[in-house]
Short mmCIF file of C-alpha atoms and ligand atoms in Angstrom, two decimals:
data_model
loop_
_atom_site.label_atom_id
_atom_site.label_comp_id
_atom_site.label_asym_id
_atom_site.label_seq_id
_atom_site.Cartn_x
_atom_site.Cartn_y
_atom_site.Cartn_z
CA MET J 804 10.79 16.65 11.02
CA LYS J 805 8.14 14.61 9.18
CA LEU J 806 8.62 11.89 6.58
CA LEU J 807 5.82 10.52 4.40
CA HIS J 808 6.49 7.03 3.00
CA VAL J 809 4.24 5.91 0.13
CA ASP J 810 4.33 2.52 -1.63
CA SER J 811 2.40 1.60 -4.76
CA SER J 812 3.63 -1.80 -5.96
CA VAL J 813 0.98 -4.54 -6.11
CA LEU J 814 3.61 -7.27 -5.63
CA GLY J 815 3.73 -7.19 -1.81
CA PRO J 816 6.84 -8.85 -0.35
CA HIS J 817 8.14 -9.64 -3.87
CA SER J 818 8.25 -5.98 -4.76
CA VAL J 819 11.60 -4.42 -5.53
CA SER J 820 10.44 -0.81 -5.15
CA ARG J 821 9.05 -1.63 -1.69
CA GLN J 822 12.39 -3.07 -0.56
CA VAL J 823 14.23 -0.02 -1.86
CA SER J 824 11.79 2.55 -0.43
CA ALA J 825 12.00 0.76 2.96
CA ALA J 826 15.82 0.90 2.80
CA ILE J 827 15.66 4.64 2.09
CA VAL J 828 13.39 5.21 5.08
CA ASP J 829 15.65 3.02 7.29
CA ARG J 830 18.69 5.04 6.27
CA LEU J 831 16.98 8.37 7.06
CA ARG J 832 15.56 7.02 10.33
CA GLN J 833 18.99 5.86 11.48
CA ALA J 834 20.49 9.25 10.63
CA THR J 835 17.63 11.17 12.25
CA PRO J 836 15.96 9.02 14.94
CA GLU J 837 13.42 11.73 15.85
CA LEU J 838 11.85 11.57 12.36
CA GLN J 839 8.06 11.25 12.51
CA ILE J 840 7.07 8.72 9.86
CA VAL J 841 3.65 8.33 8.24
CA TYR J 842 3.13 5.34 5.94
CA ARG J 843 0.57 4.96 3.15
CA ASP J 844 0.16 1.76 1.14
CA LEU J 845 -1.70 2.58 -2.08
CA ALA J 846 -2.06 -1.08 -3.10
CA LEU J 847 -3.52 -2.15 0.24
CA THR J 848 -5.74 0.90 0.52
CA PRO J 849 -6.29 2.26 -3.00
CA LEU J 850 -7.66 5.72 -3.56
CA ALA J 851 -10.67 6.17 -5.81
CA HIS J 852 -10.36 7.90 -9.15
CA LEU J 853 -11.44 11.50 -9.25
CA THR J 854 -14.93 12.18 -10.59
CA GLY J 855 -16.73 15.33 -11.68
CA SER J 856 -18.31 15.48 -8.23
CA HIS J 857 -14.84 15.58 -6.60
CA LEU J 858 -13.84 18.49 -8.82
CA ALA J 859 -17.13 20.29 -8.21
CA ALA J 860 -16.61 19.86 -4.45
CA ARG J 861 -13.23 21.61 -4.80
CA GLN J 862 -15.18 24.53 -6.33
CA GLY J 863 -17.49 24.66 -3.32
CA VAL J 864 -20.41 22.56 -4.63
CA ALA J 865 -21.91 20.33 -1.92
CA PRO J 866 -20.86 16.73 -2.69
CA PRO J 867 -23.29 13.81 -2.68
CA ALA J 868 -23.46 12.04 0.69
CA GLU J 869 -21.81 8.87 -0.67
CA LEU J 870 -18.69 10.85 -1.54
CA LEU J 871 -18.12 12.47 1.85
CA THR J 872 -15.88 9.72 3.26
CA ASP J 873 -13.78 9.64 0.11
CA ILE J 874 -13.41 13.42 0.05
CA ALA J 875 -12.24 13.29 3.69
CA THR J 876 -9.68 10.63 2.71
CA GLY J 877 -8.48 12.84 -0.13
CA GLN J 878 -8.06 15.72 2.31
CA ASP J 879 -6.01 13.43 4.61
CA VAL J 880 -3.80 12.48 1.66
CA LEU J 881 -3.22 16.12 0.76
CA ASP J 882 -2.61 17.12 4.40
CA GLU J 883 -0.06 14.29 4.83
CA PHE J 884 1.80 15.50 1.76
CA LEU J 885 1.70 19.17 2.75
CA ALA J 886 2.93 18.36 6.27
CA ALA J 887 5.87 16.24 5.10
CA ASP J 888 9.41 17.60 4.98
CA ILE J 889 10.55 14.46 3.17
CA VAL J 890 8.52 12.19 0.88
CA VAL J 891 9.78 8.70 -0.01
CA LEU J 892 7.91 7.07 -2.90
CA GLY J 893 8.05 3.49 -4.12
CA ALA J 894 7.34 3.69 -7.86
CA PRO J 895 7.43 0.54 -10.02
CA MET J 896 7.10 0.74 -13.79
CA TYR J 897 3.85 -0.81 -14.99
CA ASN J 898 3.19 -0.52 -18.71
CA PHE J 899 5.87 2.11 -19.16
CA THR J 900 4.69 4.45 -16.42
CA ILE J 901 3.54 4.64 -12.79
CA PRO J 902 0.86 2.27 -11.42
CA SER J 903 -2.65 3.68 -11.59
CA GLN J 904 -2.72 3.54 -7.77
CA LEU J 905 0.09 6.09 -7.67
CA LYS J 906 -1.62 8.22 -10.32
CA ALA J 907 -4.73 8.34 -8.11
CA TRP J 908 -2.52 9.64 -5.26
CA ILE J 909 -0.97 12.28 -7.52
CA ASP J 910 -4.46 13.36 -8.53
CA ARG J 911 -5.12 14.08 -4.83
CA ILE J 912 -1.95 16.08 -4.19
CA LEU J 913 -1.82 18.25 -7.31
CA VAL J 914 -4.39 20.75 -6.15
CA ALA J 915 -4.53 24.34 -7.38
CA GLY J 916 -3.99 26.78 -4.55
CA LYS J 917 -2.34 24.12 -2.39
CA THR J 918 0.63 22.69 -4.31
CA PHE J 919 0.63 24.96 -7.37
CA LYS J 920 -1.02 28.09 -8.67
CA TYR J 921 -1.26 30.00 -11.91
CA GLY J 922 -0.05 33.59 -11.89
CA ALA J 923 1.06 36.26 -14.33
CA GLN J 924 4.24 34.27 -15.00
CA GLY J 925 2.35 31.00 -15.61
CA PRO J 926 2.32 27.99 -13.26
CA GLN J 927 4.12 28.30 -9.95
CA GLY J 928 4.93 25.40 -7.63
CA LEU J 929 4.04 25.80 -3.97
CA ALA J 930 5.69 22.64 -2.60
CA GLY J 931 9.30 23.71 -3.00
CA ASN J 932 10.18 23.16 0.64
CA LYS J 933 10.15 19.35 0.37
CA ARG J 934 12.75 16.71 -0.36
CA VAL J 935 11.32 13.90 -2.50
CA ILE J 936 13.18 10.60 -2.93
CA VAL J 937 11.78 8.07 -5.40
CA ALA J 938 12.61 4.34 -5.42
CA ILE J 939 12.10 3.20 -9.01
CA SER J 940 12.04 -0.37 -10.27
CA ARG J 941 11.82 -1.26 -13.95
CA GLY J 942 11.71 -4.63 -15.68
CA GLY J 943 13.96 -3.50 -18.53
CA TYR J 944 16.46 -0.80 -19.41
CA TYR J 945 15.42 2.66 -20.59
CA GLY J 946 18.63 4.68 -20.36
CA PRO J 947 19.90 7.07 -23.02
CA GLY J 948 20.63 5.28 -26.27
CA THR J 949 18.69 2.10 -25.42
CA PRO J 950 16.00 0.89 -27.88
CA ALA J 951 13.28 1.44 -25.24
CA GLU J 952 14.37 4.95 -24.25
CA ALA J 953 11.31 6.55 -25.86
CA PHE J 954 9.02 4.36 -23.71
CA GLU J 955 10.32 5.76 -20.42
CA HIS J 956 7.31 7.55 -18.94
CA LEU J 957 7.94 6.75 -15.26
CA GLU J 958 10.94 8.81 -14.13
CA THR J 959 10.30 11.45 -16.81
CA TYR J 960 6.68 11.76 -15.68
CA LEU J 961 7.58 12.03 -11.99
CA ARG J 962 10.26 14.64 -12.76
CA GLY J 963 7.56 16.63 -14.55
CA VAL J 964 5.01 16.27 -11.75
CA PHE J 965 7.32 17.20 -8.89
CA GLY J 966 9.00 19.95 -10.91
CA PHE J 967 5.54 21.39 -11.63
CA ILE J 968 4.77 21.72 -7.93
CA GLY J 969 8.15 23.26 -7.23
CA VAL J 970 10.14 20.37 -5.74
CA ALA J 971 13.80 21.04 -6.53
CA LYS J 972 15.24 18.52 -4.06
CA LEU J 973 14.21 15.47 -6.11
CA GLU J 974 16.31 12.28 -5.94
CA PHE J 975 15.91 8.91 -7.67
CA ILE J 976 17.31 5.52 -6.78
CA SER J 977 16.65 3.04 -9.59
CA ALA J 978 16.72 -0.73 -9.87
CA ASP J 979 16.64 -1.57 -13.59
CA GLY J 980 16.54 -4.79 -15.60
CA ILE J 981 14.54 -6.60 -12.91
CA GLN J 982 12.84 -8.90 -15.45
CA VAL J 983 15.90 -9.46 -17.66
CA GLY J 984 17.18 -12.33 -15.54
CA PRO J 985 18.05 -13.32 -11.96
CA GLU J 986 21.59 -11.92 -12.16
CA HIS J 987 20.33 -8.58 -13.45
CA ARG J 988 17.70 -8.49 -10.71
CA GLU J 989 20.19 -9.29 -7.92
CA LYS J 990 22.72 -6.76 -9.16
CA ALA J 991 20.11 -4.01 -9.60
CA LEU J 992 18.54 -4.60 -6.20
CA ALA J 993 21.92 -4.73 -4.43
CA GLY J 994 22.98 -1.51 -6.18
CA ALA J 995 19.80 0.31 -5.21
CA LEU J 996 19.97 -0.86 -1.58
CA GLN J 997 23.58 0.26 -1.44
CA ALA J 998 22.67 3.66 -2.91
CA ALA J 999 20.05 4.04 -0.17
CA THR J 1000 22.73 3.70 2.51
CA LYS J 1001 24.63 6.60 0.89
CA LEU J 1002 21.79 9.13 1.03
CA HIS J 1003 22.55 12.28 2.95
CA ALA J 1004 20.79 12.63 6.28
CA ALA J 1005 17.37 14.20 6.65
C1 FMN Z 809 1.55 -5.16 -14.51
C2 FMN Z 809 3.00 -5.01 -14.79
C3 FMN Z 809 3.42 -4.25 -15.86
C4 FMN Z 809 4.78 -4.11 -16.12
N1 FMN Z 809 5.17 -3.31 -17.16
C5 FMN Z 809 6.49 -3.11 -17.38
C6 FMN Z 809 6.93 -2.24 -18.41
O1 FMN Z 809 6.16 -1.62 -19.14
N2 FMN Z 809 8.26 -2.06 -18.58
C7 FMN Z 809 9.18 -2.69 -17.79
O2 FMN Z 809 10.37 -2.47 -17.97
N3 FMN Z 809 8.79 -3.51 -16.81
C8 FMN Z 809 7.47 -3.72 -16.58
N4 FMN Z 809 7.08 -4.55 -15.57
C9 FMN Z 809 8.09 -5.14 -14.70
C10 FMN Z 809 8.27 -4.29 -13.45
O3 FMN Z 809 8.61 -2.94 -13.77
C11 FMN Z 809 9.34 -4.86 -12.55
O4 FMN Z 809 9.00 -6.20 -12.21
C12 FMN Z 809 9.51 -4.04 -11.30
O5 FMN Z 809 10.36 -4.71 -10.40
C13 FMN Z 809 8.17 -3.81 -10.61
O6 FMN Z 809 8.36 -3.14 -9.39
P1 FMN Z 809 7.86 -3.85 -8.05
O7 FMN Z 809 8.68 -5.12 -7.96
O8 FMN Z 809 8.15 -2.90 -6.97
O9 FMN Z 809 6.39 -4.10 -8.23
C14 FMN Z 809 5.72 -4.74 -15.29
C15 FMN Z 809 5.29 -5.52 -14.21
C16 FMN Z 809 3.95 -5.65 -13.96
C17 FMN Z 809 3.51 -6.46 -12.77
#
């Protein structure tokens, strides 16, 4: 069984989402020691934005020589995702949504014919065999009825993305109110780390 662990926070050891995603992976590793784990750090090794040449290459047009290495990296990213039975994502909220580093990764895994396709019934997800667990951290509170609810484009976006490619086994562990004050941060982090220990085994 293969697990892909992806982090995207730029805050290194200070990152909340990194601590929570690591706790999720620890929990699953303890429950299933034979898990094969692949790790990708999108802040340390960012992916380039897609260009017209990338899209043309997907249509069979020969890419310029300077793009060959990047296209190979993009293929690795897609292959890692396709091979994974479980995906654990660290996803902080930056400016009301995911970091651009994580968006660049999503741009490499949402590929027609690989993770979704269009048919007579409209779009169809092709990645339904995976379990995806997302560690979210947000500076404020965005729950139902809060003043900032309408600004929540992190969890809602990721639900849309993974739903689009057919992932039904989608779980979130959230640490909220991280920037409200030290007590809020401690409580949120402790709650998320505790929730990680309760996850069902791989
Ligand atoms: C560049 C940047 C933008 C942020 N934007 C928001 C935001 O729009 N809403 C919010 O609630 N918190 C925001 N925050 C706070 C983070 O969501 C919070 O600190 C969270 O813990 C970040 O996750 P991380 O610690 O894993 O990086 C922002 C933080 C940074 C660094």
